[in-house]
Short mmCIF file of C-alpha atoms and ligand atoms in Angstrom, two decimals:
data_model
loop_
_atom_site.label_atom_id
_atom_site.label_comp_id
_atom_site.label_asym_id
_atom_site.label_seq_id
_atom_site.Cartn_x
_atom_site.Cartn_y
_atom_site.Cartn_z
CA UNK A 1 71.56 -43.74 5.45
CA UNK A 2 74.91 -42.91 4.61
CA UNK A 3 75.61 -40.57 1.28
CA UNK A 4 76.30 -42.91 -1.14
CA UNK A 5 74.24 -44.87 -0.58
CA UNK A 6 70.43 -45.41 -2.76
CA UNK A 7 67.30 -44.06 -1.28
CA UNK A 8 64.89 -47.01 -1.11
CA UNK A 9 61.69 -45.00 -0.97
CA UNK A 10 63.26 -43.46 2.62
CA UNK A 11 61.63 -46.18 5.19
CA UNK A 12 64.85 -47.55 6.15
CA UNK A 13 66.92 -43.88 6.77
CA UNK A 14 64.02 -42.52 8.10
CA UNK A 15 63.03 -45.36 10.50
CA UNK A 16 66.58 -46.19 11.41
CA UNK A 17 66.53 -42.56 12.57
CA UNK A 18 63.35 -42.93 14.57
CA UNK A 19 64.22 -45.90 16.06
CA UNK A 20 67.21 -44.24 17.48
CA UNK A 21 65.40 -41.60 18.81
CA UNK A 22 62.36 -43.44 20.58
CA UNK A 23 64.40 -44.33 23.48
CA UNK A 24 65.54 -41.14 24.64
CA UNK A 25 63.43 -39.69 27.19
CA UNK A 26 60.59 -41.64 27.26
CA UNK A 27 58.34 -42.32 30.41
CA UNK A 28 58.22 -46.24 31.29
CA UNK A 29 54.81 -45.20 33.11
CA UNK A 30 53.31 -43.17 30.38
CA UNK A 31 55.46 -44.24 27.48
CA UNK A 32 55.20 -39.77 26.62
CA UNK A 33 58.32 -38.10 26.47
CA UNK A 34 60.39 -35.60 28.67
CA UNK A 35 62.91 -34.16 26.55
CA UNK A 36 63.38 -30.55 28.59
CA UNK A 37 65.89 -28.53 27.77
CA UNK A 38 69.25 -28.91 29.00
CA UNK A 39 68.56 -32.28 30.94
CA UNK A 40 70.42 -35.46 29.98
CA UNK A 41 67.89 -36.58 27.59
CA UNK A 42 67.98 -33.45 25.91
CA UNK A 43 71.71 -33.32 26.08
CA UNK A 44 71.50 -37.05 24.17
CA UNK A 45 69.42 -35.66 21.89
CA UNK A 46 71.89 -33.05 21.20
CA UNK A 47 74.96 -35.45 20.74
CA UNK A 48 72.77 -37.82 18.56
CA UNK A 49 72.10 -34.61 15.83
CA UNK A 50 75.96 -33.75 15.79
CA UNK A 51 76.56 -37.47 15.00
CA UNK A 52 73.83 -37.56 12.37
CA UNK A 53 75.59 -34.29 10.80
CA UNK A 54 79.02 -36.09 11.22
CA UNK A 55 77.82 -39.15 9.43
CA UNK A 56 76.57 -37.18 6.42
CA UNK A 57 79.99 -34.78 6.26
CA UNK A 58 77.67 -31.97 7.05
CA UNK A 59 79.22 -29.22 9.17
CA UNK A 60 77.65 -28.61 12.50
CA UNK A 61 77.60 -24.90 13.95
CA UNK A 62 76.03 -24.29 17.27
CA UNK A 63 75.53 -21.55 19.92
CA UNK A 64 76.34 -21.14 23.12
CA UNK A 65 72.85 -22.32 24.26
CA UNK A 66 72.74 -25.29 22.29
CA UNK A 67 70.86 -24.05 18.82
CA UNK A 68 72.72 -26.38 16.10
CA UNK A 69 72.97 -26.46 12.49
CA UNK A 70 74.13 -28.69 10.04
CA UNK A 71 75.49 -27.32 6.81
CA UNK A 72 75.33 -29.20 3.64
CA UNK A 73 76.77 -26.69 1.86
CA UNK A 74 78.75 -28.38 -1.43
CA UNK A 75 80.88 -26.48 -4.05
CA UNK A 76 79.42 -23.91 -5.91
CA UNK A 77 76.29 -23.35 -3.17
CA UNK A 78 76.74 -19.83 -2.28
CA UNK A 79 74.82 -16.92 -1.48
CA UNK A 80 71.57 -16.87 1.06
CA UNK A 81 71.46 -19.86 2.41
CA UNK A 82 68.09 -22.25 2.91
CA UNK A 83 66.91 -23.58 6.41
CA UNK A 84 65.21 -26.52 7.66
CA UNK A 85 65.05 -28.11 10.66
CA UNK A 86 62.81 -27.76 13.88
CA UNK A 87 63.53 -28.86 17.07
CA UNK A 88 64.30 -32.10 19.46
CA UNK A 89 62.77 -30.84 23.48
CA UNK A 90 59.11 -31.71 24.14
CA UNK A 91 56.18 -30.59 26.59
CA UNK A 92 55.69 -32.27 30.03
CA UNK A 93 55.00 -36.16 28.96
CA UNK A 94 54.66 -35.09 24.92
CA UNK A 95 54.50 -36.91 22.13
CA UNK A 96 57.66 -38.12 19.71
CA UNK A 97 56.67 -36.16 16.52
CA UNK A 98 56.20 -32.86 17.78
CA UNK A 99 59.35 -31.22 16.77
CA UNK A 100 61.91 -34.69 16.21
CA UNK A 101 59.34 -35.03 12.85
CA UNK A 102 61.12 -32.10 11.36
CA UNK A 103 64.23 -32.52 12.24
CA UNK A 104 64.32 -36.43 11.19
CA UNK A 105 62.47 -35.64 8.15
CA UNK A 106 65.25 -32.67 7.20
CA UNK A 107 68.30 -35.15 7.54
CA UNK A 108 66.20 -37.47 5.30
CA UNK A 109 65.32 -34.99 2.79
CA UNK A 110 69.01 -34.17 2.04
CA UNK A 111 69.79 -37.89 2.21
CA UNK A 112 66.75 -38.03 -0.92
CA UNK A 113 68.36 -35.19 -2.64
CA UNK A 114 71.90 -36.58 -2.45
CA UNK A 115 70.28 -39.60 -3.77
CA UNK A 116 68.56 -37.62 -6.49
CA UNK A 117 71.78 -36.22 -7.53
CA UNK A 118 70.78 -32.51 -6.53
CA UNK A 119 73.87 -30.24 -6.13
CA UNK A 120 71.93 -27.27 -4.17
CA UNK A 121 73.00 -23.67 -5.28
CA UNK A 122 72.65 -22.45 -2.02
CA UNK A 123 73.79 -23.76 1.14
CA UNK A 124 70.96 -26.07 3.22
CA UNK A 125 70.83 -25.57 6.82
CA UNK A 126 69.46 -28.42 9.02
CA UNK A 127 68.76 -26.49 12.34
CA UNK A 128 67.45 -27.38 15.90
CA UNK A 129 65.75 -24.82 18.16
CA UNK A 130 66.32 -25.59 21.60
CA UNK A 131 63.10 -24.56 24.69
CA UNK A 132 60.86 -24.49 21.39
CA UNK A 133 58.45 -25.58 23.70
CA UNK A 134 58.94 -23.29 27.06
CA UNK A 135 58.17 -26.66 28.96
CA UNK A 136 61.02 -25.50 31.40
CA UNK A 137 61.56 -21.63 31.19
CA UNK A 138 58.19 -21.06 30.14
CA UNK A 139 58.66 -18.73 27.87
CA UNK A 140 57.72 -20.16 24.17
CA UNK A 141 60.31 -20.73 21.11
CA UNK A 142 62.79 -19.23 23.92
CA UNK A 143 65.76 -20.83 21.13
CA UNK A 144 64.79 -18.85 18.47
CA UNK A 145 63.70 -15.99 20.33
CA UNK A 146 67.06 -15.32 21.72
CA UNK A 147 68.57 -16.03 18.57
CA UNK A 148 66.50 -13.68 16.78
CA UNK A 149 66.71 -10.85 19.29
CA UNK A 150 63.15 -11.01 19.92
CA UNK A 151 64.28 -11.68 23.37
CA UNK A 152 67.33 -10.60 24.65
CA UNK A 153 69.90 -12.71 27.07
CA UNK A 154 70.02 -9.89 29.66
CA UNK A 155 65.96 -10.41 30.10
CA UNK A 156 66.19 -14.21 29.83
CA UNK A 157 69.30 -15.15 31.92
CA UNK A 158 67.08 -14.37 35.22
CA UNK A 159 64.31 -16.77 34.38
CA UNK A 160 64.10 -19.43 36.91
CA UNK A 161 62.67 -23.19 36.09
CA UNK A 162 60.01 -25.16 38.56
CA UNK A 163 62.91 -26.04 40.68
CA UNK A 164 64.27 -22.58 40.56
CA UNK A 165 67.27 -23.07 38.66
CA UNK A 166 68.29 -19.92 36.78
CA UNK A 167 68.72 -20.09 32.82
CA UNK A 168 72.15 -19.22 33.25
CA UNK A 169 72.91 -21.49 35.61
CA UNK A 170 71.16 -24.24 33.71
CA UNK A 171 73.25 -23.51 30.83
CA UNK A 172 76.58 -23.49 32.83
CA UNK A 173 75.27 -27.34 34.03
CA UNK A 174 75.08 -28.34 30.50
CA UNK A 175 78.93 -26.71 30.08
CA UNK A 176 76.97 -24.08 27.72
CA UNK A 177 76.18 -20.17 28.10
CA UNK A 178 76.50 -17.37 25.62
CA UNK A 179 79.80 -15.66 25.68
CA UNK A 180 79.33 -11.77 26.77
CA UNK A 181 75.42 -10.34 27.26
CA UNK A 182 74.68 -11.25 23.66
CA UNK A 183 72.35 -14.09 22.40
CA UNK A 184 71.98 -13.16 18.55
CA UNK A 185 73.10 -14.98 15.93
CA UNK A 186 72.85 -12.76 13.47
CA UNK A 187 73.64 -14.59 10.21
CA UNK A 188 71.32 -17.21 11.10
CA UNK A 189 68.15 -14.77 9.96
CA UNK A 190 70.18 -12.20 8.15
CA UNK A 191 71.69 -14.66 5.33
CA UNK A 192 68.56 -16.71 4.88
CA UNK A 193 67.03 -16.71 1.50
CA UNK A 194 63.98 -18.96 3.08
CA UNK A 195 63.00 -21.41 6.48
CA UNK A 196 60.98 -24.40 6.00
CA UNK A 197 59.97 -25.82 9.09
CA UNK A 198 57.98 -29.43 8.63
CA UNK A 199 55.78 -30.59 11.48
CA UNK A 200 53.63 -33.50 12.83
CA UNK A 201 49.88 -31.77 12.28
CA UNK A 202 48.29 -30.64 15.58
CA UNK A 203 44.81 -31.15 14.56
CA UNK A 204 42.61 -33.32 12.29
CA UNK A 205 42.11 -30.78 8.94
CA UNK A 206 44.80 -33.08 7.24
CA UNK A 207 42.52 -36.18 8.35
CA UNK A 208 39.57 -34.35 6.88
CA UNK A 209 40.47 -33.70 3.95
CA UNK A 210 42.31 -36.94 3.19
CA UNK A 211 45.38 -35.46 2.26
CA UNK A 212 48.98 -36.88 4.02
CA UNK A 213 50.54 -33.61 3.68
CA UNK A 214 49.04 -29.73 4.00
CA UNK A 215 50.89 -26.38 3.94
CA UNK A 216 50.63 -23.65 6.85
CA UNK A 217 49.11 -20.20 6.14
CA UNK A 218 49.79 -18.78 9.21
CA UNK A 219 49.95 -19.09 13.29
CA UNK A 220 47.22 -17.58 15.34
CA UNK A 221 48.08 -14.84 17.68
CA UNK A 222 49.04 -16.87 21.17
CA UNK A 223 50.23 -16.00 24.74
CA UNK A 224 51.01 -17.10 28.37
CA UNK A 225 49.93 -15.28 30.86
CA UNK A 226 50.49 -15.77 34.79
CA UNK A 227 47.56 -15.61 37.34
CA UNK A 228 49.24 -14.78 41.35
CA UNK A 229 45.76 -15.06 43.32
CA UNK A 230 46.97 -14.50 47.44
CA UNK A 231 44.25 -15.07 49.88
CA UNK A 232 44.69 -15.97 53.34
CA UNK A 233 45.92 -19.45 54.98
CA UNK A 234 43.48 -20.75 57.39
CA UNK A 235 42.29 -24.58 59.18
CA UNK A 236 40.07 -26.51 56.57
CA UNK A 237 38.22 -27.33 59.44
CA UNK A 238 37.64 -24.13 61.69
CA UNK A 239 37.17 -21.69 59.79
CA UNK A 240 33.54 -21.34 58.54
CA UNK A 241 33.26 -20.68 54.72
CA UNK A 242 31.48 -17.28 54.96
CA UNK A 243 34.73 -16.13 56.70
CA UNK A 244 37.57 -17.76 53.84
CA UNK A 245 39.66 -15.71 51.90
CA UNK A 246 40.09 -18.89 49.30
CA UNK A 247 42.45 -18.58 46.16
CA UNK A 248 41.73 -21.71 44.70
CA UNK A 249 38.01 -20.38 44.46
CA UNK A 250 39.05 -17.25 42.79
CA UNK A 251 41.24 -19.58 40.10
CA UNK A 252 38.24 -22.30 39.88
CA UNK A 253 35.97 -19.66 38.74
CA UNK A 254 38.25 -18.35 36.39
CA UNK A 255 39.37 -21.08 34.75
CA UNK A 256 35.34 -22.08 34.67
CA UNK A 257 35.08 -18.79 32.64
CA UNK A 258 38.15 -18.88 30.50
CA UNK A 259 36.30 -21.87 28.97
CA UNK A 260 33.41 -20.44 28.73
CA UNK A 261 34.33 -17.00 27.01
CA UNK A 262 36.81 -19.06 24.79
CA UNK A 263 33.86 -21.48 23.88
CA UNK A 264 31.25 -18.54 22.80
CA UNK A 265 34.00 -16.59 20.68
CA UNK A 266 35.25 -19.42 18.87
CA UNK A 267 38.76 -19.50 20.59
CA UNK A 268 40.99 -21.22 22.88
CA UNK A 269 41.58 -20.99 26.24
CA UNK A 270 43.55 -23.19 28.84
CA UNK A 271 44.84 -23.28 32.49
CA UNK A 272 47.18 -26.37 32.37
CA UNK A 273 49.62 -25.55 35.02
CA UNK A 274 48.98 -25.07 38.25
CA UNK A 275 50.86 -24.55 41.81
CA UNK A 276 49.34 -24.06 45.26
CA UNK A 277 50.96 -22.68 48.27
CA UNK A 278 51.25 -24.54 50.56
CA UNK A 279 49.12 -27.49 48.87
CA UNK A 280 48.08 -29.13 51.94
CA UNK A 281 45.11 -30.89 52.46
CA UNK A 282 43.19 -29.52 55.51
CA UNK A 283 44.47 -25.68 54.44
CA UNK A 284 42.75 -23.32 52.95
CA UNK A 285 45.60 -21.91 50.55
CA UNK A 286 47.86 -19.13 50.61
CA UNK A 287 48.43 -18.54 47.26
CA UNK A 288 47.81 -20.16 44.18
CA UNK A 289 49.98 -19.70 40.85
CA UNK A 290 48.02 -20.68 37.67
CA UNK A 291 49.22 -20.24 34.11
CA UNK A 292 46.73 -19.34 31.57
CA UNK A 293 47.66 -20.19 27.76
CA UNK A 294 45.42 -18.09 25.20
CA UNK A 295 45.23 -18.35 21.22
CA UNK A 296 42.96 -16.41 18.79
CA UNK A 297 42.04 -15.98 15.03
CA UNK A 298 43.33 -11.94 15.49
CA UNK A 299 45.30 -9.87 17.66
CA UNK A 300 42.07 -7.89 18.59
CA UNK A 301 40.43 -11.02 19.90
CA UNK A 302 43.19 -12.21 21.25
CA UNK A 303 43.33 -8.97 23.48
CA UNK A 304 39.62 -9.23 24.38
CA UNK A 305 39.43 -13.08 25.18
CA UNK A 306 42.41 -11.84 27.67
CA UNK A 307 40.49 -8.55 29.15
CA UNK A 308 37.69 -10.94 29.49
CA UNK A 309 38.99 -13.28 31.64
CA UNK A 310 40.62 -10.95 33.46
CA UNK A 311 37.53 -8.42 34.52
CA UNK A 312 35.98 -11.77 35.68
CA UNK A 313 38.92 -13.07 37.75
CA UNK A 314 38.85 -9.51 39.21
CA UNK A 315 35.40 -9.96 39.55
CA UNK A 316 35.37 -12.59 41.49
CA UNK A 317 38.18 -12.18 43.77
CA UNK A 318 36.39 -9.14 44.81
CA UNK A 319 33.79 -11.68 46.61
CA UNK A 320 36.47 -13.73 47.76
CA UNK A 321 38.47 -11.22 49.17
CA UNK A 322 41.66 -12.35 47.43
CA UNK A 323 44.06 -10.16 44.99
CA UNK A 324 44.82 -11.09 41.83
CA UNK A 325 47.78 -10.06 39.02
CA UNK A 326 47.87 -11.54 35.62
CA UNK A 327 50.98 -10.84 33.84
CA UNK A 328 51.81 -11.71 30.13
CA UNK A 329 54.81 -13.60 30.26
CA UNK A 330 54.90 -14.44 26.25
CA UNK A 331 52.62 -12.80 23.73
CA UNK A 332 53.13 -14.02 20.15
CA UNK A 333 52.25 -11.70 17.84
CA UNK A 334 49.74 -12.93 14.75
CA UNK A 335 52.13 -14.68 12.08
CA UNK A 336 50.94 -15.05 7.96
CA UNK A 337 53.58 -17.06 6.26
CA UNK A 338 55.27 -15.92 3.16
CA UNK A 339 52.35 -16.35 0.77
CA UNK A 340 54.50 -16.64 -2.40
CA UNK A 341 56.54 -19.49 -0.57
CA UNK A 342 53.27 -21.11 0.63
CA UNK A 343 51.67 -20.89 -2.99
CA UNK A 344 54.72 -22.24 -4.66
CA UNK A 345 55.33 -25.25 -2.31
CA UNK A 346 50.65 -25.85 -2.02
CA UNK A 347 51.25 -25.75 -6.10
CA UNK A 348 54.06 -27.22 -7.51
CA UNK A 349 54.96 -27.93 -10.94
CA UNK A 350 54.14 -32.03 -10.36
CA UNK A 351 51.28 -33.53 -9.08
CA UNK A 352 52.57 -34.72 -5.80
CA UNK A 353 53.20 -31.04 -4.70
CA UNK A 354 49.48 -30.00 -4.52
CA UNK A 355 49.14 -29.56 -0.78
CA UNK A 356 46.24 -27.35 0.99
CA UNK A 357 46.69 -24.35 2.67
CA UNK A 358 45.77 -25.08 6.64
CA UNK A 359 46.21 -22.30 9.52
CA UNK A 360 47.65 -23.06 12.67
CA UNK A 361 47.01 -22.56 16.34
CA UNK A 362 49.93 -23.77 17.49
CA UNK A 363 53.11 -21.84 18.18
CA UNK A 364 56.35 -22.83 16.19
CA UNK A 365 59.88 -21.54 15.57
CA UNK A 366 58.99 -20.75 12.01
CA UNK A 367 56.41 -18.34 13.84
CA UNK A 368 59.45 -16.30 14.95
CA UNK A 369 62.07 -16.27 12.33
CA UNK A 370 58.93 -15.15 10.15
CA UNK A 371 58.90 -12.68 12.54
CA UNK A 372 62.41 -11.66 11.69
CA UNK A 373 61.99 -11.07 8.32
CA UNK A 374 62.97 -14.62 7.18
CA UNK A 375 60.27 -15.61 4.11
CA UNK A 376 59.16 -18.70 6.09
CA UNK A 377 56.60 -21.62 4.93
CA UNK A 378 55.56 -24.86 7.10
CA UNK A 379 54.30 -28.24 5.74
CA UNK A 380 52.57 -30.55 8.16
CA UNK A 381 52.39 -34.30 7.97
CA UNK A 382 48.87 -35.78 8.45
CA UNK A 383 47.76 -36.63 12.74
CA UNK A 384 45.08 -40.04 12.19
CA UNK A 385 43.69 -38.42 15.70
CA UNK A 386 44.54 -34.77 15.71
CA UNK A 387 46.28 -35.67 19.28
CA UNK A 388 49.02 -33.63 20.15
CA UNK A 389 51.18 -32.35 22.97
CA UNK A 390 50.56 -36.31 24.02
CA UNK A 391 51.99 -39.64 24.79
CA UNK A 392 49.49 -40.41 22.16
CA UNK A 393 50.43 -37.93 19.32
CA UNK A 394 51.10 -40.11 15.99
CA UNK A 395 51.65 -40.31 12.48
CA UNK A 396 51.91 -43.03 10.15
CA UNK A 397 55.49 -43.91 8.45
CA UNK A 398 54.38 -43.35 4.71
CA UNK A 399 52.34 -40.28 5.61
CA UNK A 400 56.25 -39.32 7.34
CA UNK A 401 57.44 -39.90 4.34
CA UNK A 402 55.41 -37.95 1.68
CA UNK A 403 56.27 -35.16 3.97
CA UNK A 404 60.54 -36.22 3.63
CA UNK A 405 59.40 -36.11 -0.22
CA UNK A 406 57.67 -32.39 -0.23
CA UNK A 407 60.65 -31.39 1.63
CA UNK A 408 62.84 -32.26 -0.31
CA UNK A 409 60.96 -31.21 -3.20
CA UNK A 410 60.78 -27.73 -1.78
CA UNK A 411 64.27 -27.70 -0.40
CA UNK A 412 65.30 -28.60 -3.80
CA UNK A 413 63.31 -25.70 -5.65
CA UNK A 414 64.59 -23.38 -3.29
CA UNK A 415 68.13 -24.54 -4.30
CA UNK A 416 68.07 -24.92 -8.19
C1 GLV B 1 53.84 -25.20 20.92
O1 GLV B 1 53.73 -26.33 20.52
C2 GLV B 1 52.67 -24.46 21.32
O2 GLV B 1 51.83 -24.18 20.46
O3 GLV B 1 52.51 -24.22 22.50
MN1 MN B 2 54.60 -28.32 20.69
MN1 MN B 3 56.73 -28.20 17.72
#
């Protein structure tokens, strides 16, 4: 939808705008999306967002890994400016809301307040976070991380991707790379008055409570951790199984009692990724690589759920005569979300605005620029199944658009 023109209750910007999108990316096989960073797709993605800011007049900034904003910043907005935005890759075969929902719904939300006649007072930032996801580096929100300084280029630019491209190298492919050894872009965090990041709920508390649109509290503390198990390669067939020095027995067992240990305390606990060397069939392994992801209510848990698993994998690769390392390769620290930002956008002054407070166990950028300082709040759109990370991750167009309308809503209170 083009400036001028009237907002007809949204469903033709918005779905013009997903339609667009649904394309790019997209598995014929699974219909779920691969939208990695730095890959065509991602790179269509990319070119799609500066045409969308182009269309609007909005001035597009970006980095020199591929972070973008769009600036709607009109005469007489000055001073700290307000972001929105989220961000365009996806997981291995994901769904299309996690992360496009925000940034669809942001270039909507102006499109509503232009409509609305609101002249902000501060300048509105429509930004995309690239690796939000890690699905390719593996290390989460690796966008805003480097753009925060939470991570630095000179520890990043070594990271090395399944095929074992390095980051740098990736970057140069995609006729990107930061200029000099620094990744920070400092006014990004350091001018921001607030960051409202809307998302596609990963869960069903929205669905419970029949509400299409909820308000984040906070993130739970989350990390990645790496699991090297080396045993000894040996014939399937010949050798007898009291004399095996077996990996993938050492991993089985421990991803048998991640579950379990995350089951009694109440927390999570997943091995989705998994290599074996040399992953042949009549071989007892060499090696096997496993990546455990962990999330709890509280740091402290979070640290024992981890020591947990841990003692047992030792445990057991005592018996099996294997050595094991686990190695944190992303820890994200507990986040709580500005509570006076939360309260005013879970209670506004109409009707429409009262939205419940939900936590989170999922990691977003919001997480980190909270992190930075930046007074940060979330809003999630209603999930009918709760299904995310997914071909089959969904929302329904109306609930989409009550959350363009509490956007906007909150975009505009943070601009009058
Ligand atoms: C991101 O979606 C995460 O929680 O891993
Ligand atoms: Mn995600
Ligand atoms: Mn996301």
């Amino acid at each position: 939808m083009g400036a001028g023109e009237e907002w007809t209750g949204g469903v033709s910007g918005f779905e013009e705008m997903w339609r667009a999108l649904a394309p790019v990316g997209r598995s014929g096989e699974s219909g779920g999306y691969f939208r990695q960073p730095w890959t065509a797709a991602e790179g269509e993605l990319r070119a799609w967002f500066a045409e969308q800011a182009a269309a609007r007049g909005l001035t597009l900034e970006t980095d020199g890994l591929g972070n973008a904003v769009a600036w709607w910043r009109p005469e007489g907005a000055t001073g700290r400016h307000v972001l929105t935005g989220s961000h365009l890759d996806s997981v291995l075969d994901g769904g299309a809301f996690d992360g496009p929902l925000g940034v669809v719904s942001a270039l909507a939300a102006v499109d509503l307040l232009r409509d609305r006649g609101h002249t902000p007072t501060r300048p509105i930032g429509i930004a995309v976070f690239v690796e939000e996801e890690g699905s390719r580096f593996g290390r989460a929100c690796l966008g805003s991380r480097l753009v925060t300084g939470a991570t630095t280029w000179a520890a990043a630019r070594e990271l090395r991707d399944r095929d074992g491209v390095r980051l740098d190298d990736a970057l140069a492919a995609a006729d990107l790379g930061p200029t000099g050894d620094d990744a920070r872009w400092p006014s990004l965090t350091d001018d921001a008055h607030a960051f409202v990041e809307l998302h596609v709920e990963q869960g069903r508390h929205l669905v419970d409570l029949g509400e299409p649109v909820g308000v984040a509290s906070g993130i739970w503390p989350h990390g990645r951790y790496r699991l090297d198990v080396v045993g000894e390669a040996n014939h399937a067939g010949t050798t007898r199984m009291e004399d095996r020095h077996d990996p993938m027995l050492t991993y089985a067992m421990t991803a048998l009692a991640a579950a379990k240990q995350a089951r009694l305390a109440g927390q999570r606990a997943t091995f989705g990724r998994v290599e074996v060397t040399p992953n042949g069939t009549n071989a007892v392994p060499s090696r096997v690589t496993a990546w455990l992801d962990a999330r709890a209510d509280s740091e402290a848990a979070l640290e024992a759920l981890v020591a947990d698993i841990a003692r047992q994998a030792t445990d057991r690769a005592g018996r099996d005569g294997t050595t094991l390392t686990l190695t944190a390769e992303s820890v994200s620290a507990e986040v709580r979300f500005d509570p006076d930002l939360a309260a005013r956008i879970a209670a506004g002054d109409d009707a429409r605005a009262d939205w419940p407070l939900l936590p989170t166990q999922a990691g977003h950028d919001a997480g980190i620029l909270s992190a930075a300082g930046v007074p940060t709040a979330m809003l999630f759109v209603r999930n009918p199944t709760g299904i995310s990370h997914s071909p089959a991750e969904h929302a329904e167009t109306a609930d989409c658009l009550a959350g363009v309308e509490a956007l906007a809503d909150t975009l505009a209170r943070l601009t009058t």
